[in-house]
PDB file of C-alpha atoms in Angstrom:
ATOM      1  CA  ASP A 135      18.717  -9.550 -59.555  1.00 53.00           C
ATOM      2  CA  VAL A 136      19.529 -10.017 -56.041  1.00 58.00           C
ATOM      3  CA  GLN A 137      20.832  -6.902 -53.839  1.00 66.00           C
ATOM      4  CA  ASP A 138      23.113  -7.084 -51.112  1.00 69.00           C
ATOM      5  CA  VAL A 139      20.262  -6.448 -48.396  1.00 63.00           C
ATOM      6  CA  SER A 140      21.080  -6.521 -44.447  1.00 66.00           C
ATOM      7  CA  ILE A 141      17.887  -8.097 -42.617  1.00 65.00           C
ATOM      8  CA  ALA A 142      19.434  -7.801 -39.108  1.00 67.00           C
ATOM      9  CA  LEU A 143      22.551  -7.368 -37.077  1.00 67.00           C
ATOM     10  CA  VAL A 144      23.375  -9.493 -34.108  1.00 63.00           C
ATOM     11  CA  TYR A 145      25.663  -8.547 -31.595  1.00 63.00           C
ATOM     12  CA  GLN A 146      27.046 -10.845 -29.235  1.00 64.00           C
ATOM     13  CA  GLN A 147      27.273  -9.675 -25.867  1.00 63.00           C
ATOM     14  CA  PRO A 148      29.057 -11.487 -22.751  1.00 65.00           C
ATOM     15  CA  LEU A 149      26.411 -12.959 -20.555  1.00 59.00           C
ATOM     16  CA  ASP A 150      26.155 -12.128 -17.118  1.00 64.00           C
ATOM     17  CA  ASP A 151      27.454 -14.731 -14.624  1.00 71.00           C
ATOM     18  CA  GLU A 152      26.127 -17.937 -14.435  1.00 69.00           C
ATOM     19  CA  GLY A 153      23.792 -17.257 -11.288  1.00 75.00           C
ATOM     20  CA  THR A 154      22.046 -14.801 -13.342  1.00 79.00           C
ATOM     21  CA  ALA A 155      21.533 -16.760 -16.551  1.00 76.00           C
ATOM     22  CA  GLU A 156      20.214 -19.345 -14.325  1.00 80.00           C
ATOM     23  CA  ALA A 157      17.816 -17.228 -12.643  1.00 80.00           C
ATOM     24  CA  ASN A 158      16.540 -15.828 -15.901  1.00 82.00           C
ATOM     25  CA  ALA A 159      16.165 -19.303 -17.371  1.00 84.00           C
ATOM     26  CA  CYS A 160      14.023 -20.254 -14.046  1.00 84.00           C
ATOM     27  CA  LEU A 161      11.623 -17.025 -14.547  1.00 85.00           C
ATOM     28  CA  ILE A 162      11.076 -17.541 -18.607  1.00 89.00           C
ATOM     29  CA  SER A 163      10.124 -21.511 -17.867  1.00 87.00           C
ATOM     30  CA  ALA A 164       7.898 -20.366 -14.991  1.00 86.00           C
ATOM     31  CA  ALA A 165       6.374 -17.376 -16.814  1.00 90.00           C
ATOM     32  CA  PRO A 166       3.148 -18.843 -18.169  1.00 91.00           C
ATOM     33  CA  ASP A 167       2.534 -20.707 -14.612  1.00 90.00           C
ATOM     34  CA  LEU A 168       2.770 -17.150 -13.204  1.00 89.00           C
ATOM     35  CA  LEU A 169       0.639 -15.718 -15.814  1.00 92.00           C
ATOM     36  CA  ALA A 170      -2.035 -18.233 -15.139  1.00 92.00           C
ATOM     37  CA  ALA A 171      -1.650 -17.692 -11.357  1.00 90.00           C
ATOM     38  CA  CYS A 172      -2.092 -14.125 -11.484  1.00 89.00           C
ATOM     39  CA  LYS A 173      -4.777 -14.380 -13.819  1.00 92.00           C
ATOM     40  CA  ASN A 174      -6.804 -16.762 -11.133  1.00 90.00           C
ATOM     41  CA  LEU A 175      -5.936 -14.704  -8.206  1.00 85.00           C
ATOM     42  CA  VAL A 176      -7.526 -11.454 -10.111  1.00 86.00           C
ATOM     43  CA  LEU A 177     -10.884 -13.629 -10.779  1.00 88.00           C
ATOM     44  CA  SER A 178     -10.810 -14.757  -7.380  1.00 85.00           C
ATOM     45  CA  ILE A 179     -10.694 -11.527  -5.774  1.00 82.00           C
ATOM     46  CA  LYS A 180     -13.253 -10.264  -8.032  1.00 82.00           C
ATOM     47  CA  LYS A 181     -15.443 -12.884  -7.061  1.00 85.00           C
ATOM     48  CA  HIS A 182     -15.369 -12.230  -3.388  1.00 82.00           C
ATOM     49  CA  PRO A 183     -18.281 -10.343  -1.792  1.00 81.00           C
ATOM     50  CA  ASP A 184     -16.194  -7.485  -0.542  1.00 81.00           C
ATOM     51  CA  TRP A 185     -13.857  -7.642  -3.621  1.00 77.00           C
ATOM     52  CA  LYS A 186     -13.862  -3.832  -4.249  1.00 77.00           C
ATOM     53  CA  MET A 187     -11.976  -3.321  -0.986  1.00 75.00           C
ATOM     54  CA  TYR A 188      -9.174  -5.504  -2.122  1.00 67.00           C
ATOM     55  CA  TYR A 189      -9.255  -3.845  -5.915  1.00 70.00           C
ATOM     56  CA  CYS A 190      -7.395  -0.919  -4.763  1.00 72.00           C
ATOM     57  CA  LEU A 191      -4.827  -2.821  -3.078  1.00 71.00           C
ATOM     58  CA  VAL A 192      -3.698  -5.751  -5.656  1.00 79.00           C
ATOM     59  CA  VAL A 193      -5.973  -5.972  -8.913  1.00 81.00           C
ATOM     60  CA  PRO A 194      -4.692  -3.347 -11.002  1.00 84.00           C
ATOM     61  CA  ASP A 195      -1.196  -4.533 -10.574  1.00 86.00           C
ATOM     62  CA  GLY A 196      -2.203  -8.200 -11.177  1.00 86.00           C
ATOM     63  CA  GLU A 197      -4.172  -6.426 -14.397  1.00 89.00           C
ATOM     64  CA  ALA A 198      -1.107  -4.670 -15.521  1.00 90.00           C
ATOM     65  CA  ALA A 199       1.326  -7.692 -15.074  1.00 89.00           C
ATOM     66  CA  ILE A 200      -1.366  -9.752 -17.392  1.00 88.00           C
ATOM     67  CA  ARG A 201      -1.660  -6.843 -19.939  1.00 90.00           C
ATOM     68  CA  LYS A 202       2.216  -6.500 -20.131  1.00 89.00           C
ATOM     69  CA  ALA A 203       2.784 -10.778 -20.416  1.00 87.00           C
ATOM     70  CA  GLU A 204       0.110 -10.811 -22.962  1.00 87.00           C
ATOM     71  CA  GLY A 205       1.663  -7.941 -25.154  1.00 85.00           C
ATOM     72  CA  LYS A 206      -1.062  -5.848 -24.501  1.00 89.00           C
ATOM     73  CA  ASP A 207       0.485  -2.670 -22.499  1.00 75.00           C
TER      74      ASP A 207
END
Protein backbone atom coordinates (compact mmCIF):
# COMPACT_ATOMS: atom_id res chain seq x y z
CA ASP A 1 0.00 0.00 0.00
CA VAL A 2 1.63 3.25 -1.16
CA GLN A 3 1.16 6.35 0.95
CA ASP A 4 1.65 9.96 0.00
CA VAL A 5 5.07 10.68 1.54
CA SER A 6 7.30 13.71 1.07
CA ILE A 7 11.00 12.97 0.82
CA ALA A 8 12.31 16.50 0.34
CA LEU A 9 11.20 19.99 -0.46
CA VAL A 10 13.20 21.90 -3.05
CA TYR A 11 12.99 25.65 -3.36
CA GLN A 12 14.42 27.52 -6.28
CA GLN A 13 16.10 30.72 -5.25
CA PRO A 14 17.59 33.27 -7.58
CA LEU A 15 21.32 32.88 -7.94
CA ASP A 16 23.68 35.66 -7.03
CA ASP A 17 25.17 37.61 -9.86
CA GLU A 18 27.16 35.65 -12.40
CA GLY A 19 30.50 36.70 -10.87
CA THR A 20 29.61 35.18 -7.51
CA ALA A 21 28.44 31.94 -9.08
CA GLU A 22 31.68 31.69 -11.07
CA ALA A 23 33.79 32.44 -7.99
CA ASN A 24 31.94 29.75 -6.02
CA ALA A 25 32.49 27.25 -8.83
CA CYS A 26 36.22 28.03 -8.86
CA LEU A 27 36.45 27.63 -5.09
CA ILE A 28 34.59 24.31 -5.18
CA SER A 29 36.85 23.11 -7.98
CA ALA A 30 39.98 24.10 -6.03
CA ALA A 31 38.83 22.66 -2.69
CA PRO A 32 40.66 19.30 -2.95
CA ASP A 33 43.91 21.05 -3.87
CA LEU A 34 43.48 23.60 -1.09
CA LEU A 35 42.90 20.82 1.44
CA ALA A 36 46.00 18.94 0.28
CA ALA A 37 48.09 22.12 0.43
CA CYS A 38 46.83 22.89 3.92
CA LYS A 39 47.68 19.37 5.11
CA ASN A 40 51.17 19.60 3.59
CA LEU A 41 51.74 22.99 5.17
CA VAL A 42 50.74 21.79 8.64
CA LEU A 43 52.93 18.68 8.31
CA SER A 44 55.88 20.72 7.05
CA ILE A 45 55.64 23.15 9.95
CA LYS A 46 55.48 20.29 12.45
CA LYS A 47 58.67 18.79 10.95
CA HIS A 48 60.61 22.04 11.45
CA PRO A 49 62.94 21.99 14.49
CA ASP A 50 61.34 25.16 15.86
CA TRP A 51 57.78 24.20 14.91
CA LYS A 52 56.36 25.13 18.31
CA MET A 53 57.21 28.75 17.60
CA TYR A 54 55.01 28.61 14.49
CA TYR A 55 52.38 26.39 16.05
CA CYS A 56 50.65 29.20 17.89
CA LEU A 57 50.53 31.29 14.73
CA VAL A 58 49.11 29.07 11.99
CA VAL A 59 48.84 25.39 12.84
CA PRO A 60 45.60 25.59 14.88
CA ASP A 61 43.87 27.48 12.05
CA GLY A 62 45.17 25.00 9.48
CA GLU A 63 44.09 22.00 11.54
CA ALA A 64 40.65 23.55 12.07
CA ALA A 65 40.26 24.13 8.33
CA ILE A 66 41.27 20.52 7.63
CA ARG A 67 38.75 19.17 10.17
CA LYS A 68 36.00 21.33 8.68
CA ALA A 69 36.83 20.26 5.12
CA GLU A 70 36.76 16.61 6.18
CA GLY A 71 33.42 17.04 7.97
CA LYS A 72 34.95 16.42 11.40
CA ASP A 73 34.14 19.81 12.89
